[in-house]
PDB file of C-alpha atoms in Angstrom:
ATOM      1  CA  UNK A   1     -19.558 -11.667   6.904  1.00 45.00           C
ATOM      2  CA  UNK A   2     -18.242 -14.879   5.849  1.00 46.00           C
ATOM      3  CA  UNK A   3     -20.887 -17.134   4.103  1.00 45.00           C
ATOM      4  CA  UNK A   4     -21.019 -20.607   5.941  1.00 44.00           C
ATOM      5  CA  UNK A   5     -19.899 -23.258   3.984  1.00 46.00           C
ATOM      6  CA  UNK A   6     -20.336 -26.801   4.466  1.00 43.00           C
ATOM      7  CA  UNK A   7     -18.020 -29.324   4.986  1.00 43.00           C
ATOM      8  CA  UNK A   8     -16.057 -32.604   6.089  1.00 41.00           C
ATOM      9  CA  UNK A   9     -18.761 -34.690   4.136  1.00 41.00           C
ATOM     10  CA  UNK A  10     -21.735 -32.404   4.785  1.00 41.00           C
ATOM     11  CA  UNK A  11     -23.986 -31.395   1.722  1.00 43.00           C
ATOM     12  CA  UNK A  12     -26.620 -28.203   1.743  1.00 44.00           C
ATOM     13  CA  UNK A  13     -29.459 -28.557   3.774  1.00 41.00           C
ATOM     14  CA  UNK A  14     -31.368 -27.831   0.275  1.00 44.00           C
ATOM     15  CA  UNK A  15     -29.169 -30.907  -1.273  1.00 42.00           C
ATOM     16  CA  UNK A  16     -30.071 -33.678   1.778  1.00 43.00           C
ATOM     17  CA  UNK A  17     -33.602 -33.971   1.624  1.00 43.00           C
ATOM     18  CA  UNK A  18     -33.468 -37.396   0.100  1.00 43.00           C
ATOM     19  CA  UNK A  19     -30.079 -38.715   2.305  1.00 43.00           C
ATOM     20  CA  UNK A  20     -31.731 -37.468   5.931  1.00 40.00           C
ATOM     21  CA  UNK A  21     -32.925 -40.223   8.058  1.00 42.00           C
ATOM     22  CA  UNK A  22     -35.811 -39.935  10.366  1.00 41.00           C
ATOM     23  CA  UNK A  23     -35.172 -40.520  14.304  1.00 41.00           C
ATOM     24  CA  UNK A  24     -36.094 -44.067  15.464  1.00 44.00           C
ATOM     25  CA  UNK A  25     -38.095 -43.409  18.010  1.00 45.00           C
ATOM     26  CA  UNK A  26     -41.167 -41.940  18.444  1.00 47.00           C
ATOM     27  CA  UNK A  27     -40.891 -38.196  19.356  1.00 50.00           C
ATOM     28  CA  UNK A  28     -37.477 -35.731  19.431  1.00 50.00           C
ATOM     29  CA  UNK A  29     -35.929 -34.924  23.266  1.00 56.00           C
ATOM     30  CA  UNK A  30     -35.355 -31.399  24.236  1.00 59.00           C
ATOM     31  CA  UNK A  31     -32.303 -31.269  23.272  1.00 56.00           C
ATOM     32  CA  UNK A  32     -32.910 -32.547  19.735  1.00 57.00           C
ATOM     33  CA  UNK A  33     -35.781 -30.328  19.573  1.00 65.00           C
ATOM     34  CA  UNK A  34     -33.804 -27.687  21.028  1.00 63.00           C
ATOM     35  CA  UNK A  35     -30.883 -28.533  18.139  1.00 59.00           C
ATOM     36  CA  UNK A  36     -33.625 -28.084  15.132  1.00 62.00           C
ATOM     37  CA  UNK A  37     -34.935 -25.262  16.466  1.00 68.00           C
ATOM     38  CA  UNK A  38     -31.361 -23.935  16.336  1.00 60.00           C
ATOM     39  CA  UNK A  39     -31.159 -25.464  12.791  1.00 58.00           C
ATOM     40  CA  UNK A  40     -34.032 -23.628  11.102  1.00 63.00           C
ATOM     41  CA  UNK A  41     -32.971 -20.746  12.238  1.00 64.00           C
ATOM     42  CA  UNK A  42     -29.529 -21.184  10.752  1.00 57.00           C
ATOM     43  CA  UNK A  43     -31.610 -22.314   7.250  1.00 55.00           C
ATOM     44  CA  UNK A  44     -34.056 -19.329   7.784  1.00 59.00           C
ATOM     45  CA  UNK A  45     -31.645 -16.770   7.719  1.00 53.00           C
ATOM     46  CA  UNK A  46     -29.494 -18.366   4.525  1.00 52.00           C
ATOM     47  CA  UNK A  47     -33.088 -18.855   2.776  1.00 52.00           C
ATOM     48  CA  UNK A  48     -33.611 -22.294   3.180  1.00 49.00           C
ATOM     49  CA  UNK A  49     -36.330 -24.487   4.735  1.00 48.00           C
ATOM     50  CA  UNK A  50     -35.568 -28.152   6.731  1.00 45.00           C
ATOM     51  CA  UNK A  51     -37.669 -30.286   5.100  1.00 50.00           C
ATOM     52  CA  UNK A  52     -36.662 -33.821   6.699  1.00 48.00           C
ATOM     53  CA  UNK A  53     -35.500 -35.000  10.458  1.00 55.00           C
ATOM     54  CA  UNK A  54     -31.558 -34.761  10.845  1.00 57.00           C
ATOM     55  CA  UNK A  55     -29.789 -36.898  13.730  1.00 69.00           C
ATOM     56  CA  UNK A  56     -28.584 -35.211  16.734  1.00 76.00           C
ATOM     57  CA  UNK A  57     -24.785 -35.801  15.765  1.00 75.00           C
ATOM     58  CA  UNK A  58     -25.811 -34.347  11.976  1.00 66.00           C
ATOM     59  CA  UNK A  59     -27.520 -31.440  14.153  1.00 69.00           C
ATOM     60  CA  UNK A  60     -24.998 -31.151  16.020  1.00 77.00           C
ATOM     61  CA  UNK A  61     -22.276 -30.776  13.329  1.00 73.00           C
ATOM     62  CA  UNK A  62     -23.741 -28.243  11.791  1.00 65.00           C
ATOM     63  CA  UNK A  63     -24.534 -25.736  14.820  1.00 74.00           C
ATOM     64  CA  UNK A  64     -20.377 -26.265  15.584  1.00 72.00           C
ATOM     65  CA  UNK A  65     -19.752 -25.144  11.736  1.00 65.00           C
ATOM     66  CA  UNK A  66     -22.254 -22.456  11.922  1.00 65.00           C
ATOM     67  CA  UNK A  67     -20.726 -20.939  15.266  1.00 68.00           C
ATOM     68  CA  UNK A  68     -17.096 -21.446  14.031  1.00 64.00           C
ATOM     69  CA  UNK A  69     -18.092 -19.225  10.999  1.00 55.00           C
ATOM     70  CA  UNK A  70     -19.694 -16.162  13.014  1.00 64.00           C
ATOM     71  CA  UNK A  71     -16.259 -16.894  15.347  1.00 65.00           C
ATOM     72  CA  UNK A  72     -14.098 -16.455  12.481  1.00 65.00           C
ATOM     73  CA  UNK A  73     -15.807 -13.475  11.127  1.00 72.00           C
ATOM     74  CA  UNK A  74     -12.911 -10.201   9.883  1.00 74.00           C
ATOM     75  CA  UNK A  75     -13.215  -7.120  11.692  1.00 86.00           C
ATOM     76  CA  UNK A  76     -13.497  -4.027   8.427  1.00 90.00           C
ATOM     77  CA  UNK A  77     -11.075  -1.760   8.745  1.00 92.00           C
ATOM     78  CA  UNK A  78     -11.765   1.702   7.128  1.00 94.00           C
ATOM     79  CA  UNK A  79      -9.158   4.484   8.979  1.00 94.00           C
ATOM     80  CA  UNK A  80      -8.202   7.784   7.867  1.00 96.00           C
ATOM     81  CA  UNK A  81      -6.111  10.122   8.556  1.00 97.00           C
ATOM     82  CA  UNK A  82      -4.630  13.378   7.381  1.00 97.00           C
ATOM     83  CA  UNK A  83      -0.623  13.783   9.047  1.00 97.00           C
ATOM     84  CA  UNK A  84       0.490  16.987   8.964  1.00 96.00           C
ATOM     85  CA  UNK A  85       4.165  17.579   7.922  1.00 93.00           C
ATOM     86  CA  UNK A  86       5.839  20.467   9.501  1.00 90.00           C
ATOM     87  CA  UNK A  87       8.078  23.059   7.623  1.00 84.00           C
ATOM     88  CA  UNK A  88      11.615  22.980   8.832  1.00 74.00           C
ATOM     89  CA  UNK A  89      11.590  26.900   8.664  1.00 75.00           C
ATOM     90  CA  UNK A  90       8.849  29.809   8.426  1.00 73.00           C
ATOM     91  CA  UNK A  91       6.532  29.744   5.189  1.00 70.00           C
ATOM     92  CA  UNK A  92       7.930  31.241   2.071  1.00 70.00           C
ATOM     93  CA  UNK A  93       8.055  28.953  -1.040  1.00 73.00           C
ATOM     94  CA  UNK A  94      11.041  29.379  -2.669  1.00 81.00           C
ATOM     95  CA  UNK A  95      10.577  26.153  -5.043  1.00 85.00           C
ATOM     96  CA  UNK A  96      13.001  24.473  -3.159  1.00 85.00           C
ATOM     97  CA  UNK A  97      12.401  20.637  -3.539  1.00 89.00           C
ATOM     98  CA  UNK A  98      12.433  17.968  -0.373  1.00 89.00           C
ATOM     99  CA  UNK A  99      11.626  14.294   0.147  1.00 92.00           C
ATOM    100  CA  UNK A 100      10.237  13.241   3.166  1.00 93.00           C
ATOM    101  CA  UNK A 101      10.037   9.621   4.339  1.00 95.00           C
ATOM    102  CA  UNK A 102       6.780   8.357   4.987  1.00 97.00           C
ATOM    103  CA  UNK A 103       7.588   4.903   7.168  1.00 97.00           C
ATOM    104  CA  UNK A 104       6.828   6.026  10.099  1.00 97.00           C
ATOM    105  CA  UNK A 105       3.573   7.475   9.699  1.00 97.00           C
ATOM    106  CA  UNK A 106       2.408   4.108   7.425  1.00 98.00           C
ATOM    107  CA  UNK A 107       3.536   1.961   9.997  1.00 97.00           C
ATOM    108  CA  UNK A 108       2.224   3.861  13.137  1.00 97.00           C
ATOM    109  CA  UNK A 109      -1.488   3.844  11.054  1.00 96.00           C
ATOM    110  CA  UNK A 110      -1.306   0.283   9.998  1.00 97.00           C
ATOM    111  CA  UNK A 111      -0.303  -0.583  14.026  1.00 96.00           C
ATOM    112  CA  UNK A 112      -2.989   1.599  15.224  1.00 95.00           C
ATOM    113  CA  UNK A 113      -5.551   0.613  12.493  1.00 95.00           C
ATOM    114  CA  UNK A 114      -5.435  -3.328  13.914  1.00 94.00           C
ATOM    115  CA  UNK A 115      -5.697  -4.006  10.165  1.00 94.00           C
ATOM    116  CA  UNK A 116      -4.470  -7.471   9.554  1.00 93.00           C
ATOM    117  CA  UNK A 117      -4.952  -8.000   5.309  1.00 92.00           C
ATOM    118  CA  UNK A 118      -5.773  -5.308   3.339  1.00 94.00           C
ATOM    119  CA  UNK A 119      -4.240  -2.112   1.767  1.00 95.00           C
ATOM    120  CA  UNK A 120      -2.757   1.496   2.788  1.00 97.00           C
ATOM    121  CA  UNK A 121      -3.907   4.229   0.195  1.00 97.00           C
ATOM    122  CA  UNK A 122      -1.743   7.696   0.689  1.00 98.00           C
ATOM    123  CA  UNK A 123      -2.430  10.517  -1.365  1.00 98.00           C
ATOM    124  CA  UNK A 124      -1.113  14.299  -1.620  1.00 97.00           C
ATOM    125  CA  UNK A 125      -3.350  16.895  -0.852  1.00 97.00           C
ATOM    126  CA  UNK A 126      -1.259  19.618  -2.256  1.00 97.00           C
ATOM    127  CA  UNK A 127      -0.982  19.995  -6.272  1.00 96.00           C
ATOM    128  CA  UNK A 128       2.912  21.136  -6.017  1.00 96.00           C
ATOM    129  CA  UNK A 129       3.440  17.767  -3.728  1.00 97.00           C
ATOM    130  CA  UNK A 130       3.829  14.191  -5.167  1.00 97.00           C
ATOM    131  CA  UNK A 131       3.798  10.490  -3.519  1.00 98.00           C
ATOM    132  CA  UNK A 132       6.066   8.246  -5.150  1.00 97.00           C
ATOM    133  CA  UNK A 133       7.825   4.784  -4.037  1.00 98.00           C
ATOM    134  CA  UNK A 134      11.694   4.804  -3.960  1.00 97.00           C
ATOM    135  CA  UNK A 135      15.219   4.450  -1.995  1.00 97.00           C
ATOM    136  CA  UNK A 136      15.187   6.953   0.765  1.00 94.00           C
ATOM    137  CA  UNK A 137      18.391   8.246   0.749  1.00 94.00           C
ATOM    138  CA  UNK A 138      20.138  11.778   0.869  1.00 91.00           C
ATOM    139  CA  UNK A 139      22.163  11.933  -2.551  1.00 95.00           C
ATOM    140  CA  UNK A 140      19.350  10.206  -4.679  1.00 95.00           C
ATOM    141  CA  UNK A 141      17.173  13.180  -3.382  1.00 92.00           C
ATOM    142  CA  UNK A 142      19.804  15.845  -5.008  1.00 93.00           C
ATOM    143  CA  UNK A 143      19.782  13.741  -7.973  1.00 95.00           C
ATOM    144  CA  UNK A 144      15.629  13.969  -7.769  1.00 94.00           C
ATOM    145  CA  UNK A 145      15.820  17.289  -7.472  1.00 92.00           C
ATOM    146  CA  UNK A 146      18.380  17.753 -10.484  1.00 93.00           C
ATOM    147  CA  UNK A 147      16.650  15.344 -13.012  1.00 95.00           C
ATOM    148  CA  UNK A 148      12.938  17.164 -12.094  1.00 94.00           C
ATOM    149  CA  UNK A 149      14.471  20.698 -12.723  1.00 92.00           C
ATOM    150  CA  UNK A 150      15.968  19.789 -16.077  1.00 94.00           C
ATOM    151  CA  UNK A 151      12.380  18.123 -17.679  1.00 94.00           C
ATOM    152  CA  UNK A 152      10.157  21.227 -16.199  1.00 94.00           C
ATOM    153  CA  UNK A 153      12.745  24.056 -15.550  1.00 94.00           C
ATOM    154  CA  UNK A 154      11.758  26.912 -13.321  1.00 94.00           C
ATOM    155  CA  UNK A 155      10.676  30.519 -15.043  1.00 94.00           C
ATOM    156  CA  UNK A 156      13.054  33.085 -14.877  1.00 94.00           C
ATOM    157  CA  UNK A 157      10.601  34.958 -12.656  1.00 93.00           C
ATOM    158  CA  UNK A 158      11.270  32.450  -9.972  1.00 90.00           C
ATOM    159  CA  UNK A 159      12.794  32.162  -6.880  1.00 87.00           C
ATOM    160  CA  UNK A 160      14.766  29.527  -8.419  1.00 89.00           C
ATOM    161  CA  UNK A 161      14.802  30.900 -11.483  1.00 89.00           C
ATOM    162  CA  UNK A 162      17.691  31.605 -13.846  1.00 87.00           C
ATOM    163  CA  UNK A 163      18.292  33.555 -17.163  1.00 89.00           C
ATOM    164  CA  UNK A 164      16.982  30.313 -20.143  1.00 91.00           C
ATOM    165  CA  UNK A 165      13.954  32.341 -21.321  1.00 94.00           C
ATOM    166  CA  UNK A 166      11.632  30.343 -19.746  1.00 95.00           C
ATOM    167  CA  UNK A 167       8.330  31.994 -18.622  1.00 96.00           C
ATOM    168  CA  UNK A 168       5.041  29.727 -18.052  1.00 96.00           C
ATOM    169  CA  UNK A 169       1.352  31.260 -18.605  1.00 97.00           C
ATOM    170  CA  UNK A 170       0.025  30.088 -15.158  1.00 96.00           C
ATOM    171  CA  UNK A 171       3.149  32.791 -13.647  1.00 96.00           C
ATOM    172  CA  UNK A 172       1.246  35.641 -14.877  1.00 96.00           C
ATOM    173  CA  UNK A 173      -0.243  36.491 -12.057  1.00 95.00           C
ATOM    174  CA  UNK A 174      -0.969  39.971 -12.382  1.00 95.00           C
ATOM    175  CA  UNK A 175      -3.911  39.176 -14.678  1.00 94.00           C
ATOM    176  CA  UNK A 176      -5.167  36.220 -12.863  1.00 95.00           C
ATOM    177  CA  UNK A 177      -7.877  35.153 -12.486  1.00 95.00           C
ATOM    178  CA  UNK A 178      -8.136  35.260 -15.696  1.00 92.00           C
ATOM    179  CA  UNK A 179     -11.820  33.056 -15.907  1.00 94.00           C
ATOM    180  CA  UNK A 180     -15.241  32.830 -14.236  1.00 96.00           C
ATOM    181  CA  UNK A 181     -13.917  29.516 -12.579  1.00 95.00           C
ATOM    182  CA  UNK A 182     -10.763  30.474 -11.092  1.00 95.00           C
ATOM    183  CA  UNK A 183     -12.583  33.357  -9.547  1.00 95.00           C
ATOM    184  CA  UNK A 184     -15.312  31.156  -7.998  1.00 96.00           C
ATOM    185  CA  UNK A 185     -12.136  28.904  -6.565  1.00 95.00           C
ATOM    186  CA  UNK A 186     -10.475  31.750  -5.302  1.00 96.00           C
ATOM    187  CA  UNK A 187     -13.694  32.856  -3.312  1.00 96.00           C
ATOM    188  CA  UNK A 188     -14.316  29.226  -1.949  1.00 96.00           C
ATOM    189  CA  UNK A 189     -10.681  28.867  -0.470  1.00 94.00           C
ATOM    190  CA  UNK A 190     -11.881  32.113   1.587  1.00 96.00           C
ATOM    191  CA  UNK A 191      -9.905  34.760  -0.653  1.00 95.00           C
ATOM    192  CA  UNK A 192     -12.701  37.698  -2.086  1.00 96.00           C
ATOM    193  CA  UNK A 193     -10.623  38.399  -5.231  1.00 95.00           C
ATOM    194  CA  UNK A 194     -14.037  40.654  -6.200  1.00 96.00           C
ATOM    195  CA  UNK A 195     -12.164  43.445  -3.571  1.00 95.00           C
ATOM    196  CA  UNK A 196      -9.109  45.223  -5.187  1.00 95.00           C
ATOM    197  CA  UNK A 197      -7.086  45.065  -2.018  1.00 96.00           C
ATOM    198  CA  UNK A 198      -7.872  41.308  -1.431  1.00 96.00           C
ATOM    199  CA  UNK A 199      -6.924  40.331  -4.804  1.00 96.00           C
ATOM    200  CA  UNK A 200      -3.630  42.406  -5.114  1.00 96.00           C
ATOM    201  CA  UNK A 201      -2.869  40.025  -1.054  1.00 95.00           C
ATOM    202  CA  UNK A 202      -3.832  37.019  -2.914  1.00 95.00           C
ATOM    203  CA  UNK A 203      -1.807  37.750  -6.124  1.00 95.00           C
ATOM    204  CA  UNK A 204       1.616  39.043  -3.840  1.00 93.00           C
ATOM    205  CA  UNK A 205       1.270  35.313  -1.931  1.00 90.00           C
ATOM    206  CA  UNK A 206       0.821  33.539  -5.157  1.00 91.00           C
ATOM    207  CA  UNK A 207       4.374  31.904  -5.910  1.00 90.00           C
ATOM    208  CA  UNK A 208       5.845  31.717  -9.285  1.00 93.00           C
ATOM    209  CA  UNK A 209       5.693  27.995  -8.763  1.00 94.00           C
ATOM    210  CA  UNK A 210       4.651  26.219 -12.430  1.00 95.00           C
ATOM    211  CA  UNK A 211       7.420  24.294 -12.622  1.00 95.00           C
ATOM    212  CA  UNK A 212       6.618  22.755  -9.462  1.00 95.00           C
ATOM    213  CA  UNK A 213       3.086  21.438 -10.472  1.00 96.00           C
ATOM    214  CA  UNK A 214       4.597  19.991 -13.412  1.00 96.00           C
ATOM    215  CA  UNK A 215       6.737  18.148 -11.466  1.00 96.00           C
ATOM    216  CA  UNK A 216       4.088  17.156  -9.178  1.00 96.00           C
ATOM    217  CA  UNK A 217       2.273  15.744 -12.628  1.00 96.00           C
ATOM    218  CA  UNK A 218       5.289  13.507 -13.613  1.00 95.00           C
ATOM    219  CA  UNK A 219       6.057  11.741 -10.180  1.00 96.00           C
ATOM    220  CA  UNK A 220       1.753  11.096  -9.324  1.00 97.00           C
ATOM    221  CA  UNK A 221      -0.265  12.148  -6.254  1.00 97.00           C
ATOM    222  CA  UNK A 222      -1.270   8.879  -5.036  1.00 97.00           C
ATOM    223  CA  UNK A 223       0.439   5.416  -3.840  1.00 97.00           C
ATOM    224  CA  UNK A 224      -1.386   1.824  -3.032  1.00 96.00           C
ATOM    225  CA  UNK A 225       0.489  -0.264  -0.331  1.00 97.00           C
ATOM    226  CA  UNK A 226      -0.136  -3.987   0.241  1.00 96.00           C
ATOM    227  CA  UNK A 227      -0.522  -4.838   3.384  1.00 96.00           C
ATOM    228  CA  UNK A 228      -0.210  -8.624   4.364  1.00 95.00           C
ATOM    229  CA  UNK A 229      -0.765 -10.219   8.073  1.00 94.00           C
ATOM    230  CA  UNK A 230      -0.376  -6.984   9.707  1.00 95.00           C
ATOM    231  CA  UNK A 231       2.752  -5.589   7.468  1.00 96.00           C
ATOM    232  CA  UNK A 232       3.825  -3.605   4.250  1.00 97.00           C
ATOM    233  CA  UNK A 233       4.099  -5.301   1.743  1.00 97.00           C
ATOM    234  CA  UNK A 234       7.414  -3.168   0.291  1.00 97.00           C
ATOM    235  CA  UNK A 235      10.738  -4.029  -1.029  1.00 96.00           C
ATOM    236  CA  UNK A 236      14.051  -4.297   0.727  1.00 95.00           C
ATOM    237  CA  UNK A 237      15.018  -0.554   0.066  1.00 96.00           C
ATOM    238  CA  UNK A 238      11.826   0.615  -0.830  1.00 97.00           C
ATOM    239  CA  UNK A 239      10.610   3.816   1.305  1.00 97.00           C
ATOM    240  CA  UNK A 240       6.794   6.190   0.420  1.00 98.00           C
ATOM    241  CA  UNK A 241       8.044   9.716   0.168  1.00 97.00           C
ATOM    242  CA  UNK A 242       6.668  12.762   0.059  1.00 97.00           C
ATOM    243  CA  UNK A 243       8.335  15.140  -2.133  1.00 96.00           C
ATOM    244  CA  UNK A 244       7.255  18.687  -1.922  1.00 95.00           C
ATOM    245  CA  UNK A 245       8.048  20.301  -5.058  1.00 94.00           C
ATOM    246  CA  UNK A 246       7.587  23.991  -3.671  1.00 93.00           C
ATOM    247  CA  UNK A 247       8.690  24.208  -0.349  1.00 88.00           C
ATOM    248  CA  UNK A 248       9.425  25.095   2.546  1.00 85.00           C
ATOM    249  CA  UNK A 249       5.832  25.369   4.310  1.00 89.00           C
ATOM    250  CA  UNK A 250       3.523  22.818   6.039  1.00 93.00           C
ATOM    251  CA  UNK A 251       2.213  19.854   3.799  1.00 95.00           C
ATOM    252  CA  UNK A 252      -0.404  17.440   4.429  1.00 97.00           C
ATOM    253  CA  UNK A 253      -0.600  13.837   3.489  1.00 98.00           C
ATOM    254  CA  UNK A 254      -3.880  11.591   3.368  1.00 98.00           C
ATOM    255  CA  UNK A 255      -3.285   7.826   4.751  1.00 98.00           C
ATOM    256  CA  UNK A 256      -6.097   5.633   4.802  1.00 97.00           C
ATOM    257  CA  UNK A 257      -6.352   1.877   5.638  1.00 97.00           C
ATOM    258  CA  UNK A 258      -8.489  -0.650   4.094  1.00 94.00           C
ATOM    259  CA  UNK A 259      -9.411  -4.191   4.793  1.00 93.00           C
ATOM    260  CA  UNK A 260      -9.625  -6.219   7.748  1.00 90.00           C
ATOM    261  CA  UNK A 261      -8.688  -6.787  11.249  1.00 88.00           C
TER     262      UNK A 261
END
């Protein structure tokens, strides 16, 4: 909550104790007693004690301030949500790479939110997607996906793959997993990779996708928005995408807003 803060002439009730004049005559009214009562309550609560008589228009002055501050009080906004992006076809990564624009979602949360100043955090909860700030348009996306294939190109064993010699440890998946910790991970995410038959499944769905999280390293997992008087704060052609660097199959995306309302 916003601190009240004195103005138009008015010092701290702390600061007055030598300016305050007493009432002229001989005991308050109601209503000025009413008005101090009000007053030390307002002091009480901002740790301060009334130690002198204030006029009814001083008294008075200060209740309007102190209700204008609780009336101008920000709502906090703290929203989350995880949007689900659909595959255009059935599941079977083929390391094909895709941008999605994510406008409509960010503006559809921000509406929703009632979030007036703050900030829209997005984040990918995949580690072969990335979030990164750009034109939206179709041929930049081909040259994306051209430029990302030449600085982490795909191992000949993938889908993708052609004939450079290229083969990347994390595609040897007939001996993973290879450590005590990739084991435990595999067991969290519901796969028992201690039975034979469950850990030849989980090896035969594993793509040969390292390429992919390399790319996913060099674009970032993770975007901060502006967001001013109910808006994004974004250039003219600047779009959030998604780009899914081993698709096609459902992604998720994490959108939260911050600030206040």
């Amino acid at each position: 909550a916003a601190e009240w803060q004195p103005h138009c002439g008015l010092q701290p009730l702390h600061s007055r104790r030598h300016h305050c004049r007493t009432a002229r005559h001989s005991g308050p009214s109601k209503r000025s007693s009413a008005l101090q009562s009000k007053l030390r309550q307002i002091a009480s609560v901002r740790g301060e004690t009334t130690k002198c008589s204030l006029s009814l228009r001083q008294m008075r002055r200060v209740v309007a301030l102190a209700a204008t501050a609780h009336a101008l009080q920000l709502q906090q906004i703290a929203h989350f949500e995880k949007v689900s992006i659909k595959s255009p076809e059935a599941y079977a990564p083929r390391q094909e790479v895709t941008v999605v624009d994510l406008m409509p979602h960010l503006h559809r949360l921000v509406k929703e939110s009632g979030m007036k100043q703050g900030c829209v955090n997005v984040v990918s909860m995949h580690t072969t997607t990335a979030i990164t700030i750009n034109e939206w348009e179709s041929r930049l996306v081909r040259d994306v996906r051209a430029w990302l294939l030449k600085l982490a190109p795909p191992d000949d064993r993938s889908f993708i793959g052609t004939d450079q010699k290229i083969f990347y440890k994390h595609n040897d998946i007939e001996v993973r997993p290879d450590s005590e910790d990739e084991r435990l991970r595999c067991l969290e995410n519901g796969w028992n990779v201690d039975d034979e038959e469950e850990l030849q499944r989980w090896r035969d769905q594993e793509p040969i996708n390292a390429h992919s999280h390399l790319g996913s390293m060099l674009l970032g997992s993770s975007e901060s928005i502006p967001v001013v008087d109910g808006a994004l704060v974004l250039g003219q052609w600047q779009s959030v995408m998604l780009v899914d660097l081993d698709g096609p199959r459902d992604r998720s995306v994490g959108i939260q807003c911050l600030g206040f309302g």
